[in-house]
Coordinates of C-alpha atoms and ligand atoms in Angstrom, one line a residue:
Chain A
M348 CA 58.9 63.9 -91.5
K349 CA 58.4 66.0 -88.4
L350 CA 57.0 64.0 -85.6
L351 CA 56.8 66.7 -83.0
E352 CA 56.8 70.4 -83.6
V353 CA 56.5 72.8 -80.7
T354 CA 56.4 76.5 -81.4
G355 CA 56.0 79.5 -79.1
L356 CA 55.4 77.4 -76.0
S357 CA 55.0 79.3 -72.8
V358 CA 54.0 77.5 -69.5
F359 CA 52.9 78.9 -66.3
Y360 CA 52.7 77.8 -62.7
G361 CA 50.1 80.2 -61.4
D362 CA 51.6 83.6 -61.8
L363 CA 55.1 82.2 -62.3
Q364 CA 56.1 81.8 -65.9
A365 CA 58.4 78.8 -66.3
L366 CA 58.9 78.6 -70.1
F367 CA 59.1 81.4 -72.5
D368 CA 58.3 81.0 -76.2
I369 CA 60.0 77.6 -76.7
G370 CA 60.5 76.1 -80.1
V371 CA 61.6 72.5 -80.4
S372 CA 61.1 70.0 -83.2
V373 CA 61.8 66.3 -83.5
E374 CA 62.1 64.4 -86.7
S375 CA 60.8 60.9 -87.0
G376 CA 63.4 58.5 -85.7
Q377 CA 65.6 61.3 -84.3
T378 CA 67.0 61.5 -80.8
V379 CA 67.0 64.9 -79.3
A380 CA 68.7 66.0 -76.1
L381 CA 67.4 68.6 -73.8
I382 CA 70.1 70.0 -71.4
G383 CA 70.1 72.8 -68.9
A384 CA 70.9 73.6 -65.3
N385 CA 68.6 72.8 -62.4
G386 CA 65.4 74.7 -62.7
A387 CA 65.9 75.5 -66.3
G388 CA 62.5 74.1 -67.2
K389 CA 63.3 70.8 -68.8
T390 CA 60.8 68.8 -66.8
T391 CA 58.2 71.5 -67.3
F392 CA 58.7 71.2 -71.0
L393 CA 58.2 67.4 -71.1
K394 CA 55.2 67.6 -68.8
A395 CA 53.6 70.3 -71.0
V396 CA 54.1 68.3 -74.2
A397 CA 52.7 65.2 -72.6
G398 CA 49.6 67.1 -71.5
L399 CA 50.1 67.1 -67.7
L400 CA 50.4 70.8 -67.5
T401 CA 47.4 72.8 -68.9
S402 CA 48.4 76.4 -68.1
K403 CA 50.2 77.0 -71.4
R404 CA 50.2 79.0 -74.6
G405 CA 51.6 78.1 -78.0
N406 CA 51.4 75.2 -80.5
I407 CA 52.2 71.6 -80.1
V408 CA 51.8 69.4 -83.2
F409 CA 52.3 65.7 -82.7
D410 CA 52.0 63.4 -85.7
R411 CA 50.2 66.1 -87.6
Q412 CA 47.6 66.7 -84.8
K413 CA 47.4 69.8 -82.7
I414 CA 47.6 68.3 -79.2
G415 CA 48.0 71.5 -77.2
G416 CA 44.6 71.2 -75.7
Y417 CA 44.5 67.4 -75.3
A418 CA 44.5 65.7 -71.9
A419 CA 47.5 63.5 -71.0
E420 CA 45.5 60.3 -71.3
R421 CA 44.5 61.2 -74.8
I422 CA 48.0 62.0 -75.9
A423 CA 49.2 58.7 -74.4
H424 CA 46.8 56.9 -76.8
L425 CA 48.3 58.7 -79.7
G426 CA 51.7 57.2 -79.0
M427 CA 53.7 59.5 -76.7
A428 CA 55.2 58.0 -73.5
L429 CA 57.0 59.7 -70.7
V430 CA 59.6 58.2 -68.3
P431 CA 59.0 60.6 -65.4
E432 CA 61.8 62.2 -63.4
G433 CA 62.3 60.1 -60.3
R434 CA 60.9 57.0 -62.0
L435 CA 57.5 57.0 -60.1
L436 CA 56.8 53.3 -60.4
F437 CA 53.6 52.1 -59.0
Q438 CA 54.7 51.0 -55.6
N439 CA 51.8 48.8 -54.7
M440 CA 52.2 46.7 -57.9
T441 CA 54.7 44.0 -58.9
I442 CA 57.3 44.8 -61.5
E443 CA 55.3 42.8 -64.1
E444 CA 52.1 44.7 -63.3
N445 CA 54.0 48.0 -63.7
L446 CA 55.1 46.9 -67.1
I447 CA 51.6 45.6 -68.1
M448 CA 50.2 48.9 -66.9
G449 CA 52.5 50.6 -69.4
G450 CA 50.6 48.8 -72.1
Y451 CA 47.2 50.0 -71.0
T452 CA 46.6 51.8 -74.3
G453 CA 46.7 48.5 -76.1
R454 CA 48.9 50.0 -78.9
K455 CA 50.4 47.1 -80.8
G456 CA 54.0 47.0 -81.9
Y457 CA 57.4 45.5 -81.3
W458 CA 57.5 45.9 -77.5
T459 CA 55.9 43.1 -75.4
L460 CA 56.7 41.9 -71.9
A461 CA 59.1 39.3 -73.3
K462 CA 60.9 41.9 -75.5
I463 CA 61.3 44.2 -72.4
Y464 CA 62.8 41.4 -70.5
D465 CA 65.2 40.7 -73.4
L466 CA 66.2 44.3 -73.4
F467 CA 66.8 44.4 -69.6
P468 CA 67.9 40.9 -68.6
S469 CA 68.5 41.9 -65.0
I470 CA 64.8 42.4 -64.4
A471 CA 63.7 39.4 -66.4
S472 CA 63.4 37.0 -63.5
R473 CA 62.0 39.5 -61.1
G474 CA 58.5 40.2 -62.4
R475 CA 56.8 39.1 -59.3
E476 CA 58.8 41.3 -56.9
M477 CA 57.8 44.7 -55.7
P478 CA 59.6 47.8 -57.1
F479 CA 61.2 48.8 -53.7
V480 CA 63.4 45.7 -53.6
L481 CA 65.1 46.7 -56.9
S482 CA 68.2 48.7 -57.2
G483 CA 67.9 52.2 -58.5
G484 CA 69.2 51.1 -61.9
E485 CA 66.8 48.3 -62.1
Q486 CA 63.9 50.5 -61.1
Q487 CA 64.9 52.9 -64.0
M488 CA 64.8 49.9 -66.4
V489 CA 61.3 49.1 -65.2
A490 CA 60.3 52.8 -65.7
I491 CA 61.7 52.7 -69.3
G492 CA 60.2 49.3 -70.0
R493 CA 56.8 50.6 -68.7
A494 CA 57.0 53.5 -71.2
L495 CA 58.1 51.2 -74.1
M496 CA 55.1 48.9 -73.4
A497 CA 52.9 51.6 -74.9
N498 CA 54.8 51.1 -78.2
P499 CA 55.3 54.9 -78.4
R500 CA 56.3 56.8 -81.5
L501 CA 57.9 59.4 -79.2
L502 CA 59.6 58.5 -75.9
L503 CA 60.3 61.3 -73.4
A504 CA 62.9 60.3 -70.9
D505 CA 63.5 62.7 -67.9
E506 CA 66.9 62.3 -66.2
I507 CA 67.2 58.5 -66.4
S508 CA 70.7 58.7 -65.1
Q509 CA 69.7 60.6 -61.9
G510 CA 71.4 59.1 -58.8
L511 CA 72.9 56.1 -60.6
A512 CA 76.5 54.9 -60.8
P513 CA 78.2 55.5 -64.1
V514 CA 78.4 51.8 -65.0
V515 CA 74.7 51.5 -64.4
V516 CA 74.0 54.5 -66.6
D517 CA 76.2 53.0 -69.4
Q518 CA 74.1 49.8 -69.1
I519 CA 70.9 51.7 -69.4
Y520 CA 72.1 53.8 -72.4
K521 CA 73.1 50.5 -74.1
S522 CA 69.4 49.9 -74.6
F523 CA 68.9 53.0 -76.7
P524 CA 70.1 51.6 -80.1
A525 CA 67.4 48.9 -79.7
I526 CA 64.8 51.4 -79.0
R527 CA 65.8 53.6 -81.9
A528 CA 65.9 50.6 -84.2
E529 CA 62.1 50.4 -83.9
G530 CA 61.9 53.9 -85.4
T531 CA 60.9 55.5 -82.1
S532 CA 61.9 59.1 -81.7
I533 CA 63.3 60.1 -78.3
I534 CA 63.7 63.3 -76.3
I535 CA 66.2 62.8 -73.4
V536 CA 66.7 65.2 -70.6
E537 CA 70.2 64.8 -69.3
Q538 CA 72.4 66.6 -66.8
E539 CA 75.6 65.3 -68.2
V540 CA 76.2 67.3 -71.3
K541 CA 78.8 65.0 -72.9
R542 CA 76.6 61.9 -72.6
A543 CA 73.7 63.9 -74.0
A544 CA 75.7 64.9 -77.0
A545 CA 77.0 61.4 -77.6
V546 CA 73.6 59.7 -77.7
S547 CA 71.6 62.4 -79.5
D548 CA 71.4 63.8 -83.1
Y549 CA 70.3 67.3 -82.0
T550 CA 70.6 69.3 -78.8
Y551 CA 68.6 72.1 -77.2
C552 CA 70.0 74.0 -74.2
L553 CA 67.5 75.6 -71.9
L554 CA 68.4 78.4 -69.5
K555 CA 65.8 80.0 -67.2
G556 CA 62.9 78.9 -69.3
R557 CA 64.4 80.0 -72.7
V558 CA 66.2 78.1 -75.5
T559 CA 69.7 79.5 -75.5
L560 CA 71.3 77.1 -78.0
A561 CA 70.1 74.6 -80.5
G562 CA 72.2 72.6 -83.0
R563 CA 73.4 69.3 -84.3
S564 CA 75.0 67.5 -81.3
E565 CA 78.3 66.7 -83.0
A566 CA 78.8 70.3 -84.0
L567 CA 78.4 71.9 -80.6
G568 CA 81.4 73.9 -79.5
F569 CA 82.5 73.8 -75.9
D570 CA 82.5 77.6 -75.4
A571 CA 79.1 78.2 -77.0
L572 CA 77.7 75.4 -75.0
S573 CA 79.0 76.5 -71.6
H574 CA 77.8 80.0 -72.4
A575 CA 74.3 78.7 -73.2
Y576 CA 74.3 76.4 -70.2
F577 CA 75.5 78.8 -67.5
G578 CA 74.5 82.1 -69.1
T579 CA 78.0 83.5 -68.6
Chain B
M234 CA 28.9 28.4 -23.3
M235 CA 26.0 28.0 -25.7
V236 CA 25.1 31.7 -25.2
W237 CA 28.6 32.7 -26.2
L238 CA 28.7 30.6 -29.3
D239 CA 25.3 32.0 -30.2
L240 CA 26.5 35.5 -29.7
F241 CA 29.7 34.9 -31.6
I242 CA 27.9 33.4 -34.7
N243 CA 25.3 36.2 -34.7
G244 CA 27.9 38.8 -34.2
I245 CA 29.9 37.6 -37.1
C246 CA 26.8 37.6 -39.3
L247 CA 26.0 41.1 -38.4
G248 CA 29.6 42.1 -38.7
G249 CA 29.7 40.8 -42.3
L250 CA 26.9 43.3 -43.0
Y251 CA 28.9 46.1 -41.3
G252 CA 31.8 45.1 -43.5
V253 CA 29.8 45.6 -46.6
L254 CA 28.6 48.9 -45.2
G255 CA 32.2 50.0 -44.8
V256 CA 33.9 48.5 -47.9
G257 CA 32.1 50.8 -50.4
L258 CA 33.3 53.8 -48.4
A259 CA 36.8 52.3 -48.1
L260 CA 36.9 51.8 -51.9
V261 CA 36.1 55.4 -52.5
T262 CA 38.5 56.7 -49.9
G263 CA 41.3 54.5 -51.1
V264 CA 41.0 55.3 -54.8
M265 CA 40.0 59.0 -54.7
R266 CA 41.3 60.2 -51.3
F267 CA 37.8 61.5 -51.0
I268 CA 35.3 61.0 -48.1
N269 CA 31.7 60.7 -49.2
I270 CA 29.7 62.0 -46.3
S271 CA 26.5 61.1 -48.2
H272 CA 27.3 57.4 -48.3
G273 CA 24.8 56.8 -45.4
E274 CA 22.0 58.6 -47.2
F275 CA 22.5 56.3 -50.2
I276 CA 22.2 53.3 -48.0
V277 CA 18.9 54.6 -46.7
L278 CA 17.7 55.6 -50.2
A279 CA 18.4 52.0 -51.3
A280 CA 16.3 50.8 -48.4
F281 CA 13.4 53.0 -49.4
V282 CA 13.7 51.8 -53.0
G283 CA 13.6 48.2 -51.6
V284 CA 10.5 48.8 -49.5
F285 CA 8.6 50.3 -52.4
A286 CA 9.8 47.7 -54.9
S287 CA 8.8 45.0 -52.5
A288 CA 5.4 46.4 -52.0
A289 CA 4.9 46.6 -55.7
L290 CA 6.0 43.0 -56.2
P291 CA 4.2 41.0 -53.6
G292 CA 5.3 37.4 -53.4
V293 CA 8.8 38.2 -54.6
N294 CA 11.4 37.5 -52.0
P295 CA 13.1 40.8 -51.2
L296 CA 16.5 39.1 -51.5
W297 CA 15.9 39.0 -55.3
L298 CA 15.7 42.8 -55.2
L299 CA 19.4 43.0 -54.3
I300 CA 20.3 42.5 -57.9
P301 CA 18.2 45.2 -59.6
V302 CA 18.7 47.7 -56.8
A303 CA 22.4 47.2 -56.8
A304 CA 22.5 47.7 -60.6
L305 CA 20.4 50.8 -60.3
F306 CA 22.7 52.2 -57.6
F307 CA 25.7 51.5 -59.8
L308 CA 24.2 53.9 -62.3
V309 CA 23.3 56.4 -59.6
G310 CA 26.9 56.3 -58.3
Y311 CA 28.3 56.7 -61.8
G312 CA 26.1 59.6 -62.5
V313 CA 26.5 61.5 -59.2
Q314 CA 30.3 61.1 -59.5
A315 CA 30.3 62.3 -63.2
L316 CA 28.0 65.2 -62.7
L317 CA 28.9 66.4 -59.2
F318 CA 31.7 64.8 -57.2
N319 CA 34.3 64.9 -60.0
K320 CA 34.2 68.7 -59.8
V321 CA 35.9 68.5 -56.4
V322 CA 37.9 65.3 -56.5
T323 CA 40.9 67.2 -57.7
A324 CA 40.3 70.3 -55.6
P325 CA 43.5 71.3 -53.8
D326 CA 41.4 72.2 -50.8
F327 CA 40.6 69.0 -48.8
L328 CA 37.5 70.7 -47.4
A329 CA 35.8 71.0 -50.7
P330 CA 34.8 67.3 -51.0
I331 CA 33.7 67.2 -47.4
L332 CA 31.5 70.3 -47.8
L333 CA 30.0 69.1 -51.1
T334 CA 29.1 65.6 -49.9
F335 CA 27.9 66.9 -46.6
G336 CA 25.6 69.4 -48.3
F337 CA 24.5 66.6 -50.6
S338 CA 23.7 64.4 -47.7
I339 CA 21.5 67.1 -46.2
V340 CA 19.7 67.5 -49.5
L341 CA 19.1 63.8 -49.9
Q342 CA 17.9 63.5 -46.3
N343 CA 15.4 66.3 -46.7
L344 CA 14.2 65.0 -50.0
M345 CA 13.5 61.6 -48.5
F346 CA 11.8 63.3 -45.6
E347 CA 9.5 65.2 -48.0
V348 CA 8.8 62.2 -50.2
F349 CA 8.6 59.4 -47.7
G350 CA 7.7 61.1 -44.4
T351 CA 9.1 60.1 -41.0
N352 CA 7.3 56.7 -40.6
V353 CA 9.6 54.0 -39.3
R354 CA 9.9 51.4 -41.9
S355 CA 11.5 48.0 -42.6
L356 CA 11.7 45.4 -45.3
T357 CA 10.0 42.2 -44.4
A358 CA 11.9 39.2 -45.6
G359 CA 8.8 37.0 -45.5
G360 CA 9.1 33.7 -43.9
L361 CA 12.8 33.9 -44.2
A362 CA 13.1 36.2 -41.3
R363 CA 11.7 33.6 -38.9
Q364 CA 13.5 30.5 -40.3
S365 CA 16.5 29.2 -38.5
I366 CA 18.7 26.2 -38.5
E367 CA 18.9 24.1 -35.3
I368 CA 22.2 22.5 -34.4
G369 CA 21.8 20.8 -31.1
K370 CA 20.7 23.5 -28.8
L371 CA 22.0 26.2 -31.1
S372 CA 19.7 28.1 -33.3
I373 CA 21.1 30.2 -36.2
G374 CA 18.8 32.5 -38.2
V375 CA 18.8 31.8 -41.9
L376 CA 18.7 35.4 -42.9
P377 CA 21.8 36.4 -40.9
L378 CA 23.6 33.4 -42.5
I379 CA 22.6 34.5 -46.0
T380 CA 23.7 38.0 -45.1
L381 CA 27.1 36.7 -44.0
G382 CA 27.4 34.5 -47.2
L383 CA 26.6 37.5 -49.4
A384 CA 29.0 39.7 -47.5
I385 CA 31.9 37.2 -48.0
L386 CA 30.9 36.8 -51.7
F387 CA 31.0 40.5 -52.3
F388 CA 34.4 40.8 -50.5
V389 CA 35.9 38.0 -52.6
A390 CA 34.4 39.4 -55.8
L391 CA 35.7 42.9 -55.1
Q392 CA 39.1 41.6 -54.1
L393 CA 39.4 39.6 -57.4
L394 CA 38.2 42.6 -59.4
I395 CA 40.8 44.9 -57.9
S396 CA 43.7 42.5 -57.8
R397 CA 43.3 40.4 -60.9
T398 CA 41.7 42.4 -63.7
G399 CA 43.1 45.1 -66.0
F400 CA 40.4 47.4 -64.7
G401 CA 41.5 46.8 -61.1
R402 CA 45.1 47.5 -62.1
A403 CA 44.1 50.8 -63.6
I404 CA 42.2 51.6 -60.4
R405 CA 45.2 50.9 -58.3
A406 CA 47.5 52.9 -60.6
T407 CA 45.1 55.8 -60.3
A408 CA 45.0 55.5 -56.5
D409 CA 48.8 55.4 -56.4
N410 CA 49.6 58.3 -58.7
R411 CA 46.9 59.9 -60.8
D412 CA 49.3 61.7 -63.2
V413 CA 51.4 58.7 -63.9
A414 CA 48.3 56.7 -64.5
R415 CA 47.2 59.3 -67.0
L416 CA 50.6 59.0 -68.8
M417 CA 49.6 55.3 -69.3
G418 CA 46.4 56.4 -70.9
V419 CA 44.0 56.0 -67.9
K420 CA 41.3 58.6 -67.6
P421 CA 41.0 59.1 -63.9
T422 CA 37.5 60.6 -63.9
R423 CA 36.2 57.5 -65.6
M424 CA 37.8 55.3 -62.9
F425 CA 36.2 57.5 -60.3
N426 CA 32.8 57.2 -61.9
I427 CA 33.0 53.4 -61.9
T428 CA 34.4 53.3 -58.4
M429 CA 31.6 55.3 -57.1
G430 CA 29.2 53.1 -59.0
L431 CA 30.6 50.0 -57.3
A432 CA 30.7 51.7 -53.9
L433 CA 27.0 52.7 -54.1
S434 CA 25.9 49.3 -55.4
L435 CA 27.6 47.9 -52.3
A436 CA 25.8 50.6 -50.2
A437 CA 22.5 49.5 -51.8
V438 CA 23.1 45.9 -50.9
A439 CA 24.0 46.9 -47.3
G440 CA 20.9 49.1 -47.2
L441 CA 18.5 46.4 -48.2
L442 CA 20.0 43.8 -45.9
L443 CA 20.0 46.3 -43.0
A444 CA 16.3 47.1 -43.7
M445 CA 15.5 43.4 -43.4
R446 CA 16.9 43.2 -39.9
A447 CA 16.2 46.7 -38.4
T448 CA 13.9 49.6 -38.9
F449 CA 14.9 52.9 -40.5
T450 CA 13.7 56.5 -41.2
P451 CA 15.0 59.1 -43.6
F452 CA 17.4 60.1 -40.9
S453 CA 19.1 56.8 -40.4
G454 CA 21.9 57.6 -42.8
L455 CA 24.1 59.2 -40.2
A456 CA 24.2 56.0 -38.0
S457 CA 25.1 54.0 -41.1
L458 CA 27.8 56.4 -42.1
L459 CA 29.2 56.3 -38.6
V460 CA 29.4 52.5 -38.6
A461 CA 30.9 52.5 -42.1
F462 CA 33.4 55.0 -41.1
E463 CA 34.3 53.1 -37.9
V464 CA 34.7 49.9 -40.0
I465 CA 37.2 51.5 -42.3
V466 CA 39.2 53.3 -39.6
I467 CA 39.4 50.0 -37.6
G468 CA 40.3 48.1 -40.7
G469 CA 43.1 50.5 -41.7
F470 CA 42.2 52.9 -44.4
G471 CA 41.8 51.4 -47.9
S472 CA 42.3 47.8 -46.7
F473 CA 39.5 45.5 -47.9
W474 CA 40.1 42.6 -45.6
G475 CA 40.7 45.0 -42.8
A476 CA 37.2 46.4 -43.4
L477 CA 35.7 42.9 -43.1
L478 CA 37.6 42.3 -39.9
G479 CA 36.5 45.7 -38.6
G480 CA 32.9 44.8 -39.4
F481 CA 33.2 41.5 -37.5
L482 CA 34.7 43.2 -34.5
L483 CA 31.9 45.8 -34.4
G484 CA 29.2 43.3 -35.0
L485 CA 30.5 41.2 -32.1
A486 CA 30.8 44.3 -29.9
Q487 CA 27.2 45.2 -30.6
L488 CA 25.7 41.9 -29.9
I489 CA 27.8 41.1 -26.8
G490 CA 27.0 44.6 -25.5
L491 CA 23.3 44.1 -26.1
H492 CA 23.4 40.8 -24.3
F493 CA 24.6 42.4 -21.1
D494 CA 23.0 45.8 -21.5
P495 CA 19.8 45.4 -23.6
D496 CA 19.2 49.2 -23.9
A497 CA 22.6 49.9 -25.3
G498 CA 21.7 50.1 -29.0
I499 CA 24.9 50.5 -30.9
F500 CA 26.7 52.1 -28.1
Y501 CA 29.2 49.3 -27.7
V502 CA 30.1 49.5 -31.4
H503 CA 31.4 53.0 -30.6
V504 CA 33.2 51.7 -27.5
A505 CA 34.9 49.0 -29.6
F506 CA 35.9 51.6 -32.2
F507 CA 37.3 53.9 -29.5
A508 CA 39.3 51.1 -28.0
V509 CA 40.9 50.2 -31.3
V510 CA 41.7 53.8 -32.2
L511 CA 43.3 54.2 -28.8
F512 CA 45.5 51.1 -28.9
R513 CA 46.0 50.6 -32.6
P514 CA 45.5 53.9 -34.4
Q515 CA 46.8 52.6 -37.7
G516 CA 43.9 50.1 -37.8
L517 CA 43.9 46.3 -37.5
M518 CA 45.6 45.7 -40.8
G519 CA 47.3 49.1 -41.2
I520 CA 48.1 48.6 -44.8
R521 CA 47.1 50.4 -48.0
L522 CA 45.1 49.2 -50.9
P523 CA 46.0 45.5 -51.9
Ligands
LIG1045 N1 54.8 72.6 -59.4 C1 55.5 73.8 -59.5 N2 55.0 74.9 -59.0 C2 55.6 76.1 -59.2 N3 56.8 76.2 -59.8 C3 57.4 75.1 -60.3 C4 56.7 73.8 -60.2 N4 57.5 72.9 -60.8 C5 58.6 73.6 -61.2 N5 58.5 74.9 -60.9 C6 59.5 75.9 -61.3 O1 59.6 76.0 -62.7 C7 61.0 76.1 -63.0 C8 61.4 75.0 -63.9 O2 61.4 73.8 -63.2 P1 61.7 72.3 -63.8 O3 61.4 71.3 -62.8 O4 61.0 72.3 -65.1 O5 63.2 72.4 -64.1 P2 64.2 71.3 -64.5 O6 65.0 71.9 -65.7 O7 63.5 70.0 -64.8 O8 65.2 71.2 -63.3 P3 65.9 69.9 -62.7 O9 67.2 69.7 -63.4 O10 66.2 70.3 -61.3 O11 65.0 68.7 -62.8 C9 61.8 76.2 -61.7 O12 62.0 77.5 -61.4 C10 60.9 75.6 -60.7 O13 61.1 76.2 -59.5
LIG1046 MG1 63.6 68.2 -64.0

């Protein structure tokens, strides 16, 4: 079953058009990677799908509902959660409050505070601390945990490896099988193409606001990929 | 010595009231990054409602009016925010909220002038206004003590609401980052409506208590707004306990000033404000929302 089907999506920042006629679809349980150079429009795509950007055209169907005109808070209640670029934890709240805030919709499911702490043991004993005392990797775990607390059907993860050491990134990606095991579909935005291909079933490459390549991740050839990525 | 103790106690009692005056404004400013210039007019409007309700209900102690008037002003705040202020909360231009609420304050002021006239009014607290507790040579008014008790009660209740409940958490999330809060499913405009409702019910409480100790006219709103504003600047924007502390400081400044200079009015309130801004521009607490 198709969980998300985006067709003909164009997004605007005032007069500037950032996305042109994008088509992306995500099957239930699938992990989809979105790759592309800086400024390609990856974050814009995620924000538009999540309802944060309203200046847009095209169709977005999520779980059989047309959500193109819905506000972000309404979409959240339907079971879509975004891990924003740069983590954006609530700085004036403890770790635990951040996680609890993620469960604001009250959607029931596998993920609870205890399950998040099982998934990321390194934040388990630090619930009462403030986000700024955590390392970058731990903050990213809180950001992912906060999104999971909504028990989403679709998890959007924007550059979760940004600014982190490779070992830490490995550690974070180790959590993905557990997330997928709950049937959650995932869209990851990732700078590192190899890693993106390794964790995903399907890959889309964006260049200057357009999809330049789409295909099964294991079948992507290096030449086609670098052509789609750099436009050379 | 006795004089000083007396001044101190009465200053703290008045300061508690000033704290309530400011905390509603602080709540709105902290949550919405929005300054409600018409806050003072709502304080005066509540006082008028109190005066007429009290006249309609002879024999009822006006302190009991605090509850229904506060409830009424919660609805007023919710409605005004939903119908009017939300249109400019997200405006990219910071002038928009100031212009709108300034215009609204003028409209309210003139409406009150049309409807109630310019007579100087006050709310008589019955026998309560004259009662006092004697401790040795010290005499403390019962009404100021009740005022202080209520002020502290409201501060504690507000603090608990914001720091301990799910609703308070959503409010803090919205204040921190509106878009991220929306991603969690929080509807910011609803948070703003409730926040304005709470702020105006605090304004209403302050309005009634003020009217029991001083006179007012439809034009008294500006003075209240100024004091409220000074309270939150002194306290450090968005800090609740800072607002209470700021209120205490201004209350003390007013009464000590009046003691030495009986014609001063609230001049020394402004002097104290100026001194704090000069020496500690980040406010006494200088922290953000709890
Ligand atoms: N708020 C904004 N206002 C105007 N233009 C914007 C805004 N945000 C992004 N853009 C523009 O839209 C385009 C796409 O940006 P976007 O942030 O979606 O790219 P990205 O693929 O996520 O890049 P990165 O890898 O650097 O995160 C860029 O040209 C960018 O300059
Ligand atoms: Mg980006």
